[in-house]
Short mmCIF file of C-alpha atoms in Angstrom, two decimals:
data_model
loop_
_atom_site.label_atom_id
_atom_site.label_comp_id
_atom_site.label_asym_id
_atom_site.label_seq_id
_atom_site.Cartn_x
_atom_site.Cartn_y
_atom_site.Cartn_z
CA MET A 12 96.45 97.63 81.18
CA ALA A 13 96.76 100.94 79.38
CA GLY A 14 94.80 101.40 76.19
CA THR A 15 92.54 98.36 76.56
CA GLU A 16 89.37 97.36 78.39
CA HIS A 17 90.33 93.71 78.74
CA THR A 18 90.74 92.05 82.12
CA VAL A 19 93.35 89.44 83.02
CA THR A 20 92.60 87.41 86.14
CA LEU A 21 94.82 85.20 88.28
CA GLU A 22 93.91 82.28 90.52
CA ALA A 23 96.70 80.36 92.27
CA ASP A 24 96.95 77.38 94.58
CA GLY A 25 99.11 79.37 96.98
CA PRO A 26 100.77 82.75 97.53
CA ALA A 27 103.90 83.99 95.83
CA ARG A 28 107.02 83.24 97.86
CA SER A 29 109.45 85.50 95.98
CA GLY A 30 109.45 88.68 93.94
CA ARG A 31 110.33 86.94 90.69
CA ALA A 32 109.44 83.74 88.92
CA VAL A 33 110.10 81.31 86.09
CA VAL A 34 106.76 80.73 84.41
CA PHE A 35 105.35 78.24 81.93
CA ALA A 36 102.01 78.72 80.14
CA ALA A 37 100.22 76.02 78.17
CA ASP A 38 96.98 74.12 77.89
CA GLY A 39 95.87 70.56 77.24
CA ALA A 40 98.58 67.94 76.86
CA TYR A 41 101.30 70.59 76.66
CA LEU A 42 100.82 71.35 80.35
CA ARG A 43 102.36 67.93 81.01
CA TYR A 44 105.45 68.79 79.01
CA ALA A 45 105.64 72.09 80.87
CA ALA A 46 105.45 70.12 84.12
CA PHE A 47 108.42 68.05 82.94
CA ALA A 48 110.52 71.19 82.36
CA ALA A 49 109.35 72.79 85.61
CA ALA A 50 110.31 69.65 87.53
CA GLN A 51 113.74 69.65 85.85
CA LEU A 52 114.31 73.23 86.97
CA ALA A 53 113.06 72.57 90.51
CA ARG A 54 115.40 69.61 90.91
CA LEU A 55 118.30 71.51 89.35
CA ILE A 56 117.92 74.36 91.88
CA PRO A 57 116.16 73.00 95.01
CA ALA A 58 117.19 76.02 97.13
CA ARG A 59 116.12 78.95 94.95
CA ASP A 60 115.17 82.59 95.35
CA PHE A 61 112.45 82.54 92.68
CA ASP A 62 109.11 80.82 92.19
CA ILE A 63 108.29 78.30 89.48
CA CYS A 64 104.76 78.68 88.10
CA LEU A 65 102.72 76.38 85.89
CA CYS A 66 100.02 78.48 84.21
CA GLY A 67 97.07 77.62 82.03
CA PRO A 68 93.66 78.95 81.01
CA GLU A 69 92.32 76.31 83.41
CA MET A 70 93.91 75.40 86.74
CA PRO A 71 96.68 72.88 86.02
CA GLU A 72 96.05 69.51 87.61
CA ALA A 73 97.88 68.57 90.78
CA VAL A 74 100.44 65.81 90.22
CA PRO A 75 101.21 63.86 93.42
CA GLY A 76 104.72 63.01 92.26
CA LEU A 77 105.59 66.71 92.03
CA ASP A 78 104.17 67.76 95.40
CA GLY A 79 107.54 68.24 97.06
CA LEU A 80 109.02 70.48 94.37
CA GLY A 81 107.34 73.73 95.37
CA LEU A 82 105.67 74.39 92.02
CA ARG A 83 102.93 77.01 92.01
CA ARG A 84 99.85 76.20 89.91
CA CYS A 85 98.05 79.20 88.41
CA ARG A 86 94.96 79.80 86.31
CA VAL A 87 95.24 82.88 84.08
CA THR A 88 92.11 83.94 82.21
CA THR A 89 91.96 86.47 79.41
CA GLY A 90 88.35 86.23 78.21
CA ASP A 91 88.01 87.12 74.54
CA MET A 92 91.14 89.27 74.52
CA PHE A 93 92.85 87.41 71.69
CA ASP A 94 89.82 86.58 69.55
CA ARG A 95 90.59 89.25 66.93
CA LEU A 96 94.07 87.92 66.21
CA GLY A 97 93.03 85.32 63.66
CA LEU A 98 93.16 82.24 65.86
CA ASP A 99 93.74 78.84 64.29
CA PRO A 100 95.46 75.59 65.35
CA ARG A 101 98.88 77.31 65.25
CA ARG A 102 97.62 80.58 66.79
CA SER A 103 95.43 79.44 69.66
CA ALA A 104 94.49 81.72 72.54
CA ALA A 105 96.76 79.57 74.73
CA SER A 106 99.77 80.44 72.56
CA TYR A 107 99.16 84.12 73.34
CA LEU A 108 98.73 83.53 77.09
CA ARG A 109 102.42 84.21 77.73
CA TYR A 110 101.96 87.87 76.77
CA ALA A 111 99.28 88.35 79.44
CA LEU A 112 101.47 87.01 82.26
CA PRO A 113 103.05 90.39 83.16
CA GLU A 114 99.54 91.74 83.70
CA ALA A 115 98.43 88.68 85.66
CA PHE A 116 101.44 88.76 87.99
CA ALA A 117 101.95 92.54 88.20
CA ALA A 118 101.13 92.66 91.92
CA GLU A 119 103.49 89.80 92.78
CA TYR A 120 106.57 89.61 90.55
CA GLY A 121 108.94 92.25 89.22
CA ARG A 122 110.72 89.86 86.88
CA LEU A 123 109.35 86.92 84.91
CA LEU A 124 111.29 84.37 82.91
CA TYR A 125 108.87 82.73 80.51
CA LEU A 126 109.78 79.35 78.98
CA ASP A 127 107.91 77.29 76.40
CA ALA A 128 106.69 73.82 77.33
CA ASP A 129 108.93 72.07 74.78
CA VAL A 130 112.24 72.83 76.49
CA PHE A 131 114.80 70.59 78.17
CA ILE A 132 116.64 72.25 81.06
CA GLN A 133 120.22 71.12 81.62
CA GLY A 134 121.91 73.75 83.77
CA GLY A 135 122.53 77.44 84.29
CA ASP A 136 122.21 79.96 87.12
CA PHE A 137 118.60 81.01 86.67
CA GLY A 138 118.71 83.26 89.72
CA ALA A 139 121.54 85.24 88.15
CA LEU A 140 119.72 85.38 84.83
CA LEU A 141 116.64 86.83 86.50
CA SER A 142 118.83 89.64 87.85
CA VAL A 143 120.66 90.77 84.70
CA ASP A 144 120.40 94.40 83.64
CA LEU A 145 118.07 94.82 80.66
CA GLY A 146 118.60 98.57 80.47
CA ALA A 147 115.45 100.38 79.37
CA HIS A 148 114.10 97.36 77.49
CA PRO A 149 110.90 95.54 78.45
CA LEU A 150 112.42 92.14 77.79
CA GLY A 151 115.53 90.16 77.08
CA ALA A 152 115.52 87.20 74.72
CA VAL A 153 117.59 85.10 72.34
CA ARG A 154 117.78 85.95 68.66
CA ASP A 155 115.67 83.71 66.46
CA ASN A 156 117.87 81.04 64.92
CA MET A 157 117.08 82.22 61.39
CA GLN A 158 119.40 85.17 62.21
CA TRP A 159 122.15 83.23 63.98
CA ARG A 160 124.20 82.76 60.80
CA THR A 161 122.62 85.51 58.69
CA PRO A 162 121.96 88.38 61.10
CA ARG A 163 120.83 90.76 58.35
CA ARG A 164 118.12 88.43 57.12
CA ARG A 165 114.66 90.00 57.14
CA THR A 166 111.88 87.79 58.42
CA PRO A 167 109.04 86.78 56.07
CA SER A 168 106.51 88.54 58.32
CA TYR A 169 108.46 91.80 58.11
CA GLU A 170 108.52 91.46 54.33
CA ARG A 171 104.76 90.86 54.20
CA LEU A 172 104.11 93.86 56.46
CA GLY A 173 106.58 96.13 54.67
CA LEU A 174 108.68 96.62 57.81
CA PRO A 175 112.41 97.38 57.61
CA TRP A 176 114.97 94.92 58.92
CA ALA A 177 115.28 94.47 62.66
CA SER A 178 116.77 91.81 64.87
CA VAL A 179 114.07 89.35 65.94
CA PHE A 180 113.85 87.07 68.96
CA ASN A 181 112.41 83.65 69.57
CA SER A 182 109.52 84.07 72.00
CA GLY A 183 109.91 80.61 73.50
CA MET A 184 112.08 82.24 76.16
CA MET A 185 111.52 85.81 77.36
CA LEU A 186 113.01 87.54 80.38
CA ILE A 187 110.43 90.20 81.15
CA ASP A 188 110.81 93.31 83.29
CA VAL A 189 107.20 93.57 84.40
CA SER A 190 107.02 97.29 85.12
CA THR A 191 108.74 98.30 81.87
CA TRP A 192 106.61 95.87 79.85
CA ARG A 193 103.46 97.41 81.32
CA GLU A 194 104.70 100.98 80.97
CA ARG A 195 105.35 100.32 77.28
CA ASP A 196 101.91 98.66 77.03
CA VAL A 197 103.38 95.80 75.02
CA LEU A 198 100.25 93.67 75.36
CA GLY A 199 97.89 96.51 74.44
CA ARG A 200 99.98 97.39 71.41
CA MET A 201 100.03 93.75 70.32
CA LEU A 202 96.24 93.59 70.47
CA ALA A 203 95.88 96.84 68.54
CA PHE A 204 98.43 95.86 65.88
CA GLY A 205 96.92 92.42 65.46
CA ALA A 206 93.41 93.81 65.10
CA ALA A 207 94.56 96.36 62.52
CA HIS A 208 96.38 93.92 60.21
CA ASP A 209 95.43 90.81 58.28
CA PRO A 210 96.44 87.80 60.44
CA ALA A 211 97.82 86.06 57.36
CA ARG A 212 100.29 88.93 56.89
CA VAL A 213 101.21 89.18 60.56
CA GLY A 214 101.91 85.48 61.05
CA LEU A 215 102.22 83.71 64.39
CA ASP A 216 102.32 85.17 67.90
CA GLN A 217 106.13 85.49 67.71
CA ASP A 218 105.81 87.55 64.53
CA LEU A 219 103.27 89.81 66.21
CA VAL A 220 105.30 90.58 69.33
CA ASN A 221 108.41 91.23 67.23
CA ALA A 222 106.49 93.59 64.96
CA VAL A 223 105.40 95.58 68.02
CA VAL A 224 108.72 95.58 69.92
CA ARG A 225 110.60 96.13 66.61
CA GLY A 226 114.16 95.51 67.77
CA GLY A 227 113.67 97.20 71.17
CA TRP A 228 114.81 94.24 73.24
CA ALA A 229 117.98 93.12 75.00
CA GLU A 230 119.82 90.20 73.43
CA LEU A 231 120.82 87.22 75.60
CA SER A 232 123.18 84.34 74.98
CA PRO A 233 121.73 81.47 72.95
CA VAL A 234 122.62 79.01 75.72
CA TRP A 235 119.34 80.09 77.37
CA ASN A 236 117.27 79.14 74.31
CA TRP A 237 119.22 76.76 72.12
CA GLN A 238 116.85 76.28 69.22
CA TYR A 239 117.42 72.66 68.36
CA THR A 240 117.40 72.15 64.60
CA TRP A 241 119.21 69.78 62.28
CA ALA A 242 121.60 72.63 61.46
CA SER A 243 122.58 73.52 65.06
CA ARG A 244 122.19 70.45 67.27
CA LEU A 245 125.79 69.25 67.14
CA PHE A 246 127.00 72.59 68.46
CA GLU A 247 124.66 72.38 71.47
CA ALA A 248 127.04 70.34 73.65
CA LEU A 249 130.05 72.44 72.66
CA ALA A 250 128.18 75.64 73.57
CA ASP A 251 127.11 74.11 76.91
CA ALA A 252 123.48 75.04 76.30
CA HIS A 253 121.44 75.45 79.48
CA VAL A 254 118.02 75.24 77.79
CA VAL A 255 117.39 73.12 74.71
CA HIS A 256 114.28 74.20 72.80
CA PHE A 257 112.67 71.75 70.38
CA ILE A 258 111.28 74.35 67.99
CA GLY A 259 110.37 72.11 65.09
CA PRO A 260 107.68 69.46 64.68
CA ARG A 261 109.97 66.69 65.97
CA LYS A 262 109.56 66.42 69.73
CA PRO A 263 111.40 63.83 71.85
CA TRP A 264 108.19 62.39 73.27
CA SER A 265 106.67 61.72 69.84
CA HIS A 266 109.45 61.45 67.26
CA ASP A 267 111.01 58.02 66.91
CA GLY A 268 112.65 58.47 63.52
CA GLY A 269 116.24 58.58 64.72
CA GLU A 270 116.87 62.31 64.33
CA LEU A 271 117.01 63.16 68.05
CA PRO A 272 119.40 61.81 70.71
CA LEU A 273 117.76 59.09 72.78
CA ARG A 274 118.71 60.75 76.07
CA PHE A 275 115.90 63.25 75.55
CA ARG A 276 113.24 60.66 74.75
CA ARG A 277 114.26 58.44 77.67
CA ALA A 278 114.05 61.33 80.13
CA TYR A 279 110.48 62.10 79.02
CA ARG A 280 109.58 58.41 79.12
CA ASP A 281 110.79 58.05 82.72
CA PHE A 282 108.95 61.20 83.80
CA PHE A 283 105.69 60.22 82.14
CA ALA A 284 105.86 56.67 83.48
CA ALA A 285 106.13 58.06 87.00
CA ASN A 286 103.65 60.94 86.72
CA PHE A 287 101.39 60.45 83.69
CA PRO A 288 101.25 56.68 83.11
CA GLU A 289 98.05 57.07 81.08
CA GLU A 290 100.10 59.04 78.50
CA PRO A 291 103.14 56.80 77.94
CA VAL A 292 106.10 57.69 75.77
CA GLY A 293 106.81 54.78 73.44
CA PRO A 294 110.00 52.81 72.83
CA ASP A 295 113.15 54.33 71.38
CA GLY A 296 112.44 53.64 67.72
CA VAL A 297 115.14 54.10 65.10
CA ALA A 298 118.70 54.40 66.38
CA PRO A 299 120.12 57.93 65.90
CA LEU A 300 122.87 56.84 63.46
CA ALA A 301 120.67 54.55 61.40
CA ASN A 302 119.71 57.29 58.96
CA ARG A 303 123.11 57.74 57.34
CA ARG A 304 121.84 60.17 54.73
CA PHE A 305 120.41 62.50 57.37
CA VAL A 306 123.57 62.34 59.47
CA GLY A 307 125.78 63.07 56.48
CA ARG A 308 123.69 66.06 55.43
CA MET A 309 123.75 67.35 59.00
CA LEU A 310 127.53 67.05 59.26
CA VAL A 311 128.03 68.95 56.02
CA LYS A 312 125.66 71.71 57.16
CA HIS A 313 127.53 72.09 60.45
CA LEU A 314 130.89 72.25 58.71
CA LEU A 315 129.70 74.91 56.28
CA SER A 316 128.16 77.05 59.03
CA LEU A 317 131.01 76.77 61.52
CA GLY A 318 132.51 80.19 60.78
CA LYS A 319 129.26 82.14 60.86
CA LEU A 320 127.92 80.40 63.95
CA GLY A 321 131.25 80.84 65.68
CA ALA A 322 131.13 84.58 64.98
CA TYR A 323 127.63 84.71 66.48
CA LEU A 324 128.67 82.85 69.64
CA ASP A 325 131.78 85.03 70.02
CA ARG A 326 129.48 87.98 70.76
CA PHE A 327 128.74 86.45 74.19
CA PRO A 328 131.86 86.20 76.37
CA ASP A 329 129.81 84.43 79.05
CA ASP A 330 126.31 83.14 79.57
CA LEU A 331 125.11 86.29 81.37
CA THR A 332 126.26 88.73 78.71
CA VAL A 333 123.47 91.14 77.69
CA LEU A 334 123.67 93.03 74.42
CA ALA A 335 121.35 95.99 74.90
#
């Protein structure tokens, strides 16, 4: 890795079977949610030309119920690489692990599609996505939802750092061209930038990578990272989102307050009952339409944002459109 003395190491339970991969990186309990998404993808595309990797700072546990899905378990270690980035409960070393994956897999994969653990995979041609042309950019991603309706909005981290406006992406899904990422030394620049600035001004890992890439990324359709908020969830089905990303604090496996469709919670409950019975997902809880005030506010928000969100979606004639 140019410009740094840090070492990233890789240990895997088997060899790579392809030249590209969909990868998840998490630790602790979140590895189980990553396993859920990885299993969804494996069952969606049983005959695939890419690997699916579950990565963690420790070797992910083997799950007998997933043995036949062809998932590759990987341990990626980074030592003290991220210690100077102001780590805290929201900025753990594990949250930065995704940015070390191109270094870890450099000898095996030319393309990586990173996905967060809190995603729900519903469809899409992932093989085709892994092949799209990113031009000269090190990565492709989906615009952060704060800029879906207001594209000229400057992020709070950019304001704190005195940076001019730039489009910003949500780092819960990144399509990475490994060679270009390494040539641009994205990881090394992140470490240098983070060490040179007050962590409170930089913000979270997503703020840091955006500050370094600074608009130099290829924009992908939001169907690959539909950031599921109270202001966008009703449009998800109409947009035919392939990947639903639960970006807020309300997760289907833990939230029972009636603000998420029960189909998500039930899918996690079935998966955990079969594979992690010691970590059960509880009963349904409040019915989704029981909170009339929330539903009414959500409907009004969707109606008011219809024009702006429609204009944003119109920029992508199909799900493989790349705006470079």
